[in-house]
PDB file of C-alpha atoms in Angstrom:
ATOM      1  CA  UNK A   1      -0.423  -8.371 -28.906  1.00  0.00           C
ATOM      2  CA  UNK A   2      -0.145  -9.007 -25.176  1.00  0.00           C
ATOM      3  CA  UNK A   3      -1.766 -12.220 -23.969  1.00  0.00           C
ATOM      4  CA  UNK A   4      -4.093 -12.412 -20.980  1.00  0.00           C
ATOM      5  CA  UNK A   5      -1.517 -13.958 -18.624  1.00  0.00           C
ATOM      6  CA  UNK A   6       1.093 -11.309 -19.456  1.00  0.00           C
ATOM      7  CA  UNK A   7      -1.380  -8.490 -18.881  1.00  0.00           C
ATOM      8  CA  UNK A   8      -2.561 -10.007 -15.601  1.00  0.00           C
ATOM      9  CA  UNK A   9       1.049 -10.534 -14.441  1.00  0.00           C
ATOM     10  CA  UNK A  10       1.887  -6.889 -15.188  1.00  0.00           C
ATOM     11  CA  UNK A  11      -1.162  -5.681 -13.295  1.00  0.00           C
ATOM     12  CA  UNK A  12      -0.341  -7.876 -10.302  1.00  0.00           C
ATOM     13  CA  UNK A  13       3.318  -6.823 -10.388  1.00  0.00           C
ATOM     14  CA  UNK A  14       2.202  -3.175 -10.297  1.00  0.00           C
ATOM     15  CA  UNK A  15       0.011  -3.846  -7.256  1.00  0.00           C
ATOM     16  CA  UNK A  16       2.882  -5.760  -5.653  1.00  0.00           C
ATOM     17  CA  UNK A  17       5.133  -2.710  -6.012  1.00  0.00           C
ATOM     18  CA  UNK A  18       2.455  -0.632  -4.305  1.00  0.00           C
ATOM     19  CA  UNK A  19       2.152  -3.134  -1.447  1.00  0.00           C
ATOM     20  CA  UNK A  20       5.924  -3.231  -1.035  1.00  0.00           C
ATOM     21  CA  UNK A  21       6.014   0.575  -0.958  1.00  0.00           C
ATOM     22  CA  UNK A  22       3.341   0.450   1.736  1.00  0.00           C
ATOM     23  CA  UNK A  23       5.360  -2.021   3.806  1.00  0.00           C
ATOM     24  CA  UNK A  24       8.441   0.199   3.630  1.00  0.00           C
ATOM     25  CA  UNK A  25       6.511   3.376   4.396  1.00  0.00           C
ATOM     26  CA  UNK A  26       4.688   1.861   7.354  1.00  0.00           C
ATOM     27  CA  UNK A  27       7.888   0.355   8.757  1.00  0.00           C
ATOM     28  CA  UNK A  28       9.474   3.783   8.698  1.00  0.00           C
ATOM     29  CA  UNK A  29       6.379   5.388  10.261  1.00  0.00           C
ATOM     30  CA  UNK A  30       6.260   2.754  13.025  1.00  0.00           C
ATOM     31  CA  UNK A  31       9.975   3.239  13.745  1.00  0.00           C
ATOM     32  CA  UNK A  32       9.653   7.008  13.959  1.00  0.00           C
ATOM     33  CA  UNK A  33       6.384   7.129  15.867  1.00  0.00           C
ATOM     34  CA  UNK A  34       6.508   8.049  19.531  1.00  0.00           C
ATOM     35  CA  UNK A  35       2.979   7.085  20.555  1.00  0.00           C
ATOM     36  CA  UNK A  36       2.080   3.443  21.163  1.00  0.00           C
ATOM     37  CA  UNK A  37      -1.261   3.852  19.367  1.00  0.00           C
ATOM     38  CA  UNK A  38       0.483   5.005  16.211  1.00  0.00           C
ATOM     39  CA  UNK A  39       3.265   2.438  16.454  1.00  0.00           C
ATOM     40  CA  UNK A  40       0.668  -0.320  16.815  1.00  0.00           C
ATOM     41  CA  UNK A  41      -1.436   1.016  13.934  1.00  0.00           C
ATOM     42  CA  UNK A  42       1.511   1.305  11.553  1.00  0.00           C
ATOM     43  CA  UNK A  43       2.827  -2.121  12.571  1.00  0.00           C
ATOM     44  CA  UNK A  44      -0.614  -3.614  11.882  1.00  0.00           C
ATOM     45  CA  UNK A  45      -0.471  -2.089   8.403  1.00  0.00           C
ATOM     46  CA  UNK A  46       3.012  -3.537   7.818  1.00  0.00           C
ATOM     47  CA  UNK A  47       1.564  -6.960   8.611  1.00  0.00           C
ATOM     48  CA  UNK A  48      -1.482  -6.341   6.396  1.00  0.00           C
ATOM     49  CA  UNK A  49       0.575  -5.170   3.397  1.00  0.00           C
ATOM     50  CA  UNK A  50       3.067  -8.003   3.809  1.00  0.00           C
ATOM     51  CA  UNK A  51       0.148 -10.420   3.632  1.00  0.00           C
ATOM     52  CA  UNK A  52      -1.214  -8.683   0.545  1.00  0.00           C
ATOM     53  CA  UNK A  53       2.213  -8.801  -1.088  1.00  0.00           C
ATOM     54  CA  UNK A  54       2.525 -12.516  -0.373  1.00  0.00           C
ATOM     55  CA  UNK A  55      -0.905 -13.171  -1.901  1.00  0.00           C
ATOM     56  CA  UNK A  56       0.055 -11.226  -5.020  1.00  0.00           C
ATOM     57  CA  UNK A  57       3.405 -13.019  -5.274  1.00  0.00           C
ATOM     58  CA  UNK A  58       1.638 -16.365  -5.194  1.00  0.00           C
ATOM     59  CA  UNK A  59      -0.733 -15.296  -7.969  1.00  0.00           C
ATOM     60  CA  UNK A  60       2.166 -13.983 -10.068  1.00  0.00           C
ATOM     61  CA  UNK A  61       3.947 -17.330  -9.658  1.00  0.00           C
ATOM     62  CA  UNK A  62       0.769 -19.191 -10.676  1.00  0.00           C
ATOM     63  CA  UNK A  63       0.739 -17.099 -13.862  1.00  0.00           C
ATOM     64  CA  UNK A  64       4.343 -18.082 -14.562  1.00  0.00           C
ATOM     65  CA  UNK A  65       5.971 -14.866 -13.383  1.00  0.00           C
ATOM     66  CA  UNK A  66       8.893 -14.188 -11.049  1.00  0.00           C
ATOM     67  CA  UNK A  67       7.821 -12.093  -8.092  1.00  0.00           C
ATOM     68  CA  UNK A  68      10.844 -12.610  -5.862  1.00  0.00           C
ATOM     69  CA  UNK A  69      12.711  -9.594  -7.204  1.00  0.00           C
ATOM     70  CA  UNK A  70       9.804  -7.170  -6.836  1.00  0.00           C
ATOM     71  CA  UNK A  71      10.592  -4.368  -4.418  1.00  0.00           C
ATOM     72  CA  UNK A  72       9.054  -0.942  -4.004  1.00  0.00           C
ATOM     73  CA  UNK A  73       8.935   1.517  -6.848  1.00  0.00           C
ATOM     74  CA  UNK A  74      10.534   4.883  -7.525  1.00  0.00           C
ATOM     75  CA  UNK A  75       7.378   6.837  -6.742  1.00  0.00           C
ATOM     76  CA  UNK A  76       7.159   5.185  -3.334  1.00  0.00           C
ATOM     77  CA  UNK A  77      10.815   5.924  -2.649  1.00  0.00           C
ATOM     78  CA  UNK A  78      10.300   9.584  -3.535  1.00  0.00           C
ATOM     79  CA  UNK A  79       7.190   9.727  -1.342  1.00  0.00           C
ATOM     80  CA  UNK A  80       9.185   8.328   1.620  1.00  0.00           C
ATOM     81  CA  UNK A  81      12.010  10.807   0.951  1.00  0.00           C
ATOM     82  CA  UNK A  82       9.553  13.713   0.959  1.00  0.00           C
ATOM     83  CA  UNK A  83       8.011  12.383   4.166  1.00  0.00           C
ATOM     84  CA  UNK A  84      11.496  12.182   5.758  1.00  0.00           C
ATOM     85  CA  UNK A  85      12.071  15.842   4.926  1.00  0.00           C
ATOM     86  CA  UNK A  86       8.716  16.771   6.445  1.00  0.00           C
ATOM     87  CA  UNK A  87       9.566  14.750   9.585  1.00  0.00           C
ATOM     88  CA  UNK A  88      12.764  16.721  10.006  1.00  0.00           C
ATOM     89  CA  UNK A  89      10.918  20.035   9.645  1.00  0.00           C
ATOM     90  CA  UNK A  90       8.006  19.142  11.915  1.00  0.00           C
ATOM     91  CA  UNK A  91       7.678  18.669  15.632  1.00  0.00           C
ATOM     92  CA  UNK A  92       4.567  16.501  15.155  1.00  0.00           C
ATOM     93  CA  UNK A  93       5.827  13.243  13.637  1.00  0.00           C
ATOM     94  CA  UNK A  94       2.498  11.432  14.045  1.00  0.00           C
ATOM     95  CA  UNK A  95       0.657  14.135  12.094  1.00  0.00           C
ATOM     96  CA  UNK A  96       3.202  13.924   9.282  1.00  0.00           C
ATOM     97  CA  UNK A  97       2.970  10.121   9.306  1.00  0.00           C
ATOM     98  CA  UNK A  98      -0.827  10.245   9.119  1.00  0.00           C
ATOM     99  CA  UNK A  99      -0.670  12.707   6.213  1.00  0.00           C
ATOM    100  CA  UNK A 100       1.730  10.393   4.379  1.00  0.00           C
ATOM    101  CA  UNK A 101      -0.493   7.422   5.193  1.00  0.00           C
ATOM    102  CA  UNK A 102      -3.567   9.158   3.798  1.00  0.00           C
ATOM    103  CA  UNK A 103      -1.763  10.202   0.616  1.00  0.00           C
ATOM    104  CA  UNK A 104      -0.344   6.715   0.124  1.00  0.00           C
ATOM    105  CA  UNK A 105      -3.666   4.993   0.742  1.00  0.00           C
ATOM    106  CA  UNK A 106      -5.471   7.222  -1.737  1.00  0.00           C
ATOM    107  CA  UNK A 107      -2.839   6.469  -4.379  1.00  0.00           C
ATOM    108  CA  UNK A 108      -3.031   2.731  -3.644  1.00  0.00           C
ATOM    109  CA  UNK A 109      -6.831   2.735  -3.922  1.00  0.00           C
ATOM    110  CA  UNK A 110      -6.599   4.555  -7.249  1.00  0.00           C
ATOM    111  CA  UNK A 111      -4.146   1.934  -8.553  1.00  0.00           C
ATOM    112  CA  UNK A 112      -6.353  -0.923  -7.381  1.00  0.00           C
ATOM    113  CA  UNK A 113      -9.410   0.746  -8.939  1.00  0.00           C
ATOM    114  CA  UNK A 114      -7.535   1.096 -12.225  1.00  0.00           C
ATOM    115  CA  UNK A 115      -6.688  -2.616 -12.254  1.00  0.00           C
ATOM    116  CA  UNK A 116     -10.251  -3.563 -11.326  1.00  0.00           C
ATOM    117  CA  UNK A 117     -11.684  -1.311 -14.049  1.00  0.00           C
ATOM    118  CA  UNK A 118      -9.189  -2.435 -16.680  1.00  0.00           C
ATOM    119  CA  UNK A 119      -8.988  -6.021 -15.473  1.00  0.00           C
ATOM    120  CA  UNK A 120     -11.566  -7.605 -17.746  1.00  0.00           C
ATOM    121  CA  UNK A 121      -9.017 -10.372 -18.387  1.00  0.00           C
ATOM    122  CA  UNK A 122      -8.647 -11.201 -14.685  1.00  0.00           C
ATOM    123  CA  UNK A 123     -10.158 -14.401 -13.407  1.00  0.00           C
ATOM    124  CA  UNK A 124     -13.035 -14.213 -10.950  1.00  0.00           C
ATOM    125  CA  UNK A 125     -10.668 -15.396  -8.208  1.00  0.00           C
ATOM    126  CA  UNK A 126      -8.103 -12.670  -8.971  1.00  0.00           C
ATOM    127  CA  UNK A 127     -10.780 -10.002  -9.167  1.00  0.00           C
ATOM    128  CA  UNK A 128     -12.102 -11.061  -5.742  1.00  0.00           C
ATOM    129  CA  UNK A 129      -8.578 -11.037  -4.254  1.00  0.00           C
ATOM    130  CA  UNK A 130      -7.835  -7.576  -5.627  1.00  0.00           C
ATOM    131  CA  UNK A 131     -11.213  -6.257  -4.464  1.00  0.00           C
ATOM    132  CA  UNK A 132     -10.630  -7.645  -0.956  1.00  0.00           C
ATOM    133  CA  UNK A 133      -7.203  -6.017  -0.774  1.00  0.00           C
ATOM    134  CA  UNK A 134      -8.599  -2.734  -2.086  1.00  0.00           C
ATOM    135  CA  UNK A 135     -11.324  -2.815   0.567  1.00  0.00           C
ATOM    136  CA  UNK A 136      -8.716  -3.419   3.282  1.00  0.00           C
ATOM    137  CA  UNK A 137      -6.723  -0.426   2.068  1.00  0.00           C
ATOM    138  CA  UNK A 138      -9.885   1.688   2.082  1.00  0.00           C
ATOM    139  CA  UNK A 139     -10.539   0.675   5.714  1.00  0.00           C
ATOM    140  CA  UNK A 140      -6.968   1.740   6.544  1.00  0.00           C
ATOM    141  CA  UNK A 141      -7.593   5.088   4.844  1.00  0.00           C
ATOM    142  CA  UNK A 142     -10.800   5.641   6.815  1.00  0.00           C
ATOM    143  CA  UNK A 143      -8.986   4.834  10.080  1.00  0.00           C
ATOM    144  CA  UNK A 144      -6.136   7.238   9.221  1.00  0.00           C
ATOM    145  CA  UNK A 145      -8.600  10.005   8.338  1.00  0.00           C
ATOM    146  CA  UNK A 146     -10.457   9.446  11.636  1.00  0.00           C
ATOM    147  CA  UNK A 147      -7.200   9.649  13.580  1.00  0.00           C
ATOM    148  CA  UNK A 148      -6.225  12.802  11.697  1.00  0.00           C
ATOM    149  CA  UNK A 149      -9.463  14.456  12.806  1.00  0.00           C
ATOM    150  CA  UNK A 150      -8.914  13.365  16.424  1.00  0.00           C
ATOM    151  CA  UNK A 151      -5.286  14.480  16.593  1.00  0.00           C
ATOM    152  CA  UNK A 152      -5.564  17.685  14.560  1.00  0.00           C
TER     153      UNK A 152
END
């Protein structure tokens, strides 16, 4: 049977992969964006997700895990590959980037919700940290959806 620390480490490692995928995706979006508003937005999200990843790494270390080798996951890599293809086929890079952002944020929120729902073994401190990060991702989603409406 899996002990509480092991389960918590696995949950945090999963969220770390998601944050790292977000960092990579937003870096790519910022690099490919032509408008300063979009470049700034995506860069802000790189900074946000890097901060989230660092918080998760610290918690993983406190639980006795090794977070230094955690990079993005396969699903995130495939999502970025699909987005690259769409960039090449589209003349509206910002629209494609916003679509990818919205899809990624929805998936991240779902993963955070799953951990929060299944995380009965998480400490109060960890639950609060995960909830705060989830809320930040939701704010990013709302902003991306607002921009999509403005620029569509």
